[in-house]
Amino acid sequence: MKESYFDGEILDYIGYSILVAIIFGLTLGSQHLGRFA
């Protein structure tokens, strides 16, 4: 039970990190597109 809980925690952390990275990338991307446009 400990292992499955541990795996779930890691998956949640990875999923959250990817979500933040996508949002952060889109924000920076839109800013750069606005500057170059």
C-alpha positions as MATLAB code, in Angstrom:
seq = 'MKESYFDGEILDYIGYSILVAIIFGLTLGSQHLGRFA';
ca = [
       0.000    0.000    0.000;
       2.907    2.330    0.726;
       4.362    1.777   -2.753;
       1.110    2.510   -4.595;
       0.626    5.674   -2.527;
       4.214    6.710   -3.223;
       3.771    6.095   -6.967;
       0.562    8.129   -6.941;
       2.328   11.029   -5.258;
       5.081   11.004   -7.901;
       2.572   10.820  -10.762;
       0.613   13.735   -9.288;
       3.824   15.751   -8.930;
       4.887   14.998  -12.517;
       1.442   15.826  -13.881;
       1.340   19.095  -11.936;
       4.844   20.033  -13.087;
       3.935   19.371  -16.728;
       0.753   21.430  -16.384;
       2.662   24.360  -14.873;
       5.372   24.061  -17.542;
       2.762   24.186  -20.332;
       1.021   27.235  -18.842;
       4.367   28.948  -18.201;
       5.528   28.163  -21.750;
       2.307   29.475  -23.302;
       2.574   32.669  -21.247;
       6.180   33.282  -22.297;
       5.393   32.254  -25.873;
       2.524   34.745  -26.161;
       4.728   37.495  -24.729;
       7.524   36.765  -27.211;
       5.063   36.566  -30.120;
       3.622   39.929  -29.065;
       7.078   41.493  -28.999;
       8.164   40.131  -32.375;
       4.813   40.667  -34.113;
];
